[in-house]
Amino acid sequence: MPQHGREATLLPPDHNQGRQPDGTAFMCPYCEAVLPNPGAAQCDSCLRPLPQKGAPTLRVMFPTGELKVSVGQHLVLGRDAGQSPVASTFTQYDNVSRRHSTVWLDPSGTAWVRDEGSTNGTFVNGERLPRGVEAPLRNGDQLRLAADVTGTVQLN
């Protein structure tokens, strides 16, 4: 299955390094540099360790897009492009805060969410999270931002 979102990019046909047969490049999940050697242990640009094959990935499937988080990444969910690299996923929802919540995957492979003081709340399986409280996410959980933006959690 091809990668989508900020983790993948298409390269010109004459650029072969770091490219899958379908034209998708491997990118560093931290600095987004194209990786000439996708199997490397660390990024040549930012020198951060790279998730290895078999490392878990957190995916949250929202109606407006799929978000993907690798081990060690923190992803802010919200409408403000200055604070959330995935703001376009939420811009049509006025009730989602500019900096609504953060999701991440810790080194043990546990997924987490924290409400960042949103106006209309962050919910896991219908339960509202108190402001600033971290809650684990499990495969199949429903993550809802405000009243009408619900995503399904997938861990693989």
Short mmCIF file of C-alpha atoms in Angstrom, two decimals:
data_model
loop_
_atom_site.label_atom_id
_atom_site.label_comp_id
_atom_site.label_asym_id
_atom_site.label_seq_id
_atom_site.Cartn_x
_atom_site.Cartn_y
_atom_site.Cartn_z
CA MET A 1 0.00 0.00 0.00
CA PRO A 2 1.50 3.36 -0.96
CA GLN A 3 2.26 5.89 1.76
CA HIS A 4 0.15 9.06 2.00
CA GLY A 5 0.57 12.46 3.58
CA ARG A 6 3.67 14.28 4.72
CA GLU A 7 5.63 11.01 5.15
CA ALA A 8 5.69 10.42 1.41
CA THR A 9 6.42 12.47 -1.69
CA LEU A 10 6.76 11.88 -5.39
CA LEU A 11 10.14 12.42 -6.98
CA PRO A 12 10.98 13.24 -10.60
CA PRO A 13 11.51 10.09 -12.74
CA ASP A 14 15.27 10.73 -12.99
CA HIS A 15 15.75 10.56 -9.20
CA ASN A 16 16.13 6.92 -8.12
CA GLN A 17 17.64 7.04 -4.63
CA GLY A 18 15.27 6.31 -1.76
CA ARG A 19 12.39 5.59 -4.12
CA GLN A 20 9.98 2.68 -4.16
CA PRO A 21 8.94 1.23 -7.54
CA ASP A 22 5.67 3.24 -7.41
CA GLY A 23 7.62 6.53 -7.22
CA THR A 24 7.08 7.13 -3.50
CA ALA A 25 10.14 8.37 -1.63
CA PHE A 26 11.06 7.50 1.92
CA MET A 27 11.32 10.58 4.13
CA CYS A 28 12.60 11.25 7.62
CA PRO A 29 9.54 11.52 9.91
CA TYR A 30 11.24 14.36 11.83
CA CYS A 31 12.86 16.72 9.29
CA GLU A 32 11.18 15.31 6.14
CA ALA A 33 14.49 14.95 4.25
CA VAL A 34 14.45 12.33 1.50
CA LEU A 35 16.31 9.25 2.71
CA PRO A 36 18.79 7.87 0.17
CA ASN A 37 19.00 4.71 2.29
CA PRO A 38 15.55 3.94 3.79
CA GLY A 39 17.06 1.11 5.88
CA ALA A 40 19.49 3.46 7.67
CA ALA A 41 19.47 3.62 11.45
CA GLN A 42 19.51 7.43 11.50
CA CYS A 43 18.67 10.36 9.22
CA ASP A 44 21.68 11.85 7.41
CA SER A 45 20.18 15.35 7.72
CA CYS A 46 18.94 15.66 11.32
CA LEU A 47 20.84 12.65 12.76
CA ARG A 48 17.77 11.40 14.67
CA PRO A 49 17.20 7.64 14.91
CA LEU A 50 14.78 6.31 12.32
CA PRO A 51 11.97 3.84 13.05
CA GLN A 52 13.02 0.43 11.84
CA LYS A 53 10.89 -1.98 9.82
CA GLY A 54 8.52 -3.73 12.13
CA ALA A 55 8.34 -0.68 14.40
CA PRO A 56 4.72 0.12 15.25
CA THR A 57 2.84 2.93 13.51
CA LEU A 58 -0.16 4.85 14.82
CA ARG A 59 -2.75 5.67 12.17
CA VAL A 60 -5.86 7.71 12.79
CA MET A 61 -8.43 7.55 9.99
CA PHE A 62 -10.53 10.73 9.89
CA PRO A 63 -13.19 11.34 7.21
CA THR A 64 -10.98 14.10 5.77
CA GLY A 65 -7.69 12.17 5.82
CA GLU A 66 -5.43 9.57 7.37
CA LEU A 67 -2.80 10.67 9.89
CA LYS A 68 0.30 8.57 10.50
CA VAL A 69 2.65 8.81 13.50
CA SER A 70 5.90 6.87 13.98
CA VAL A 71 7.59 5.99 17.26
CA GLY A 72 8.97 9.14 18.88
CA GLN A 73 6.81 11.56 16.87
CA HIS A 74 4.33 13.96 18.50
CA LEU A 75 1.60 15.28 16.19
CA VAL A 76 -0.53 18.28 17.12
CA LEU A 77 -4.10 18.03 15.84
CA GLY A 78 -5.84 21.32 15.16
CA ARG A 79 -6.84 23.98 12.63
CA ASP A 80 -3.78 26.26 12.93
CA ALA A 81 -1.22 25.44 10.23
CA GLY A 82 1.45 27.18 12.33
CA GLN A 83 0.96 24.67 15.14
CA SER A 84 -0.33 21.58 13.34
CA PRO A 85 1.28 20.18 10.19
CA VAL A 86 -2.03 18.39 9.47
CA ALA A 87 -4.28 21.45 9.90
CA SER A 88 -5.85 20.94 6.46
CA THR A 89 -7.49 17.79 7.85
CA PHE A 90 -9.50 19.96 10.28
CA THR A 91 -9.92 23.42 8.69
CA GLN A 92 -13.55 22.80 7.67
CA TYR A 93 -14.53 22.18 11.31
CA ASP A 94 -14.95 25.48 13.19
CA ASN A 95 -15.47 23.66 16.49
CA VAL A 96 -11.97 22.08 16.40
CA SER A 97 -9.52 24.30 18.26
CA ARG A 98 -6.45 25.74 16.58
CA ARG A 99 -4.32 23.55 18.89
CA HIS A 100 -6.81 20.86 19.90
CA SER A 101 -4.89 17.76 21.01
CA THR A 102 -1.62 15.88 20.55
CA VAL A 103 -1.14 12.23 19.62
CA TRP A 104 2.12 10.28 19.85
CA LEU A 105 3.63 6.82 19.94
CA ASP A 106 6.11 6.13 22.75
CA PRO A 107 9.20 3.89 22.41
CA SER A 108 7.29 0.91 23.85
CA GLY A 109 4.71 1.17 21.04
CA THR A 110 1.92 2.60 23.20
CA ALA A 111 -0.16 5.31 21.51
CA TRP A 112 -1.29 8.33 23.54
CA VAL A 113 -3.53 11.39 23.20
CA ARG A 114 -3.63 14.58 25.30
CA ASP A 115 -6.20 17.36 25.14
CA GLU A 116 -4.36 20.67 24.74
CA GLY A 117 -7.02 22.80 26.41
CA SER A 118 -9.48 22.62 23.51
CA THR A 119 -12.76 24.49 23.77
CA ASN A 120 -14.99 21.60 22.69
CA GLY A 121 -13.09 18.61 24.06
CA THR A 122 -11.18 15.50 23.02
CA PHE A 123 -12.97 12.18 23.47
CA VAL A 124 -11.77 8.57 23.46
CA ASN A 125 -14.61 6.11 22.92
CA GLY A 126 -17.10 8.76 24.03
CA GLU A 127 -15.26 9.70 27.26
CA ARG A 128 -14.09 13.31 27.47
CA LEU A 129 -10.45 13.78 28.47
CA PRO A 130 -9.71 16.42 31.09
CA ARG A 131 -7.44 19.22 29.88
CA GLY A 132 -3.77 18.14 29.85
CA VAL A 133 -4.50 14.51 30.78
CA GLU A 134 -2.73 11.80 28.74
CA ALA A 135 -4.80 8.76 27.78
CA PRO A 136 -3.64 5.59 26.01
CA LEU A 137 -5.10 4.70 22.63
CA ARG A 138 -5.75 1.14 21.54
CA ASN A 139 -6.39 -0.41 18.16
CA GLY A 140 -10.01 0.26 17.16
CA ASP A 141 -10.57 3.18 19.56
CA GLN A 142 -12.66 6.12 18.39
CA LEU A 143 -10.89 9.48 18.77
CA ARG A 144 -13.28 12.42 18.54
CA LEU A 145 -12.37 16.09 18.37
CA ALA A 146 -15.25 18.37 19.38
CA ALA A 147 -18.73 17.23 18.36
CA ASP A 148 -18.32 15.94 14.85
CA VAL A 149 -14.77 14.91 13.86
CA THR A 150 -14.28 11.22 14.66
CA GLY A 151 -11.33 9.09 13.66
CA THR A 152 -10.57 5.41 14.09
CA VAL A 153 -7.26 4.40 15.69
CA GLN A 154 -5.18 1.71 14.02
CA LEU A 155 -1.95 0.38 15.50
CA ASN A 156 0.23 -1.78 13.27
#
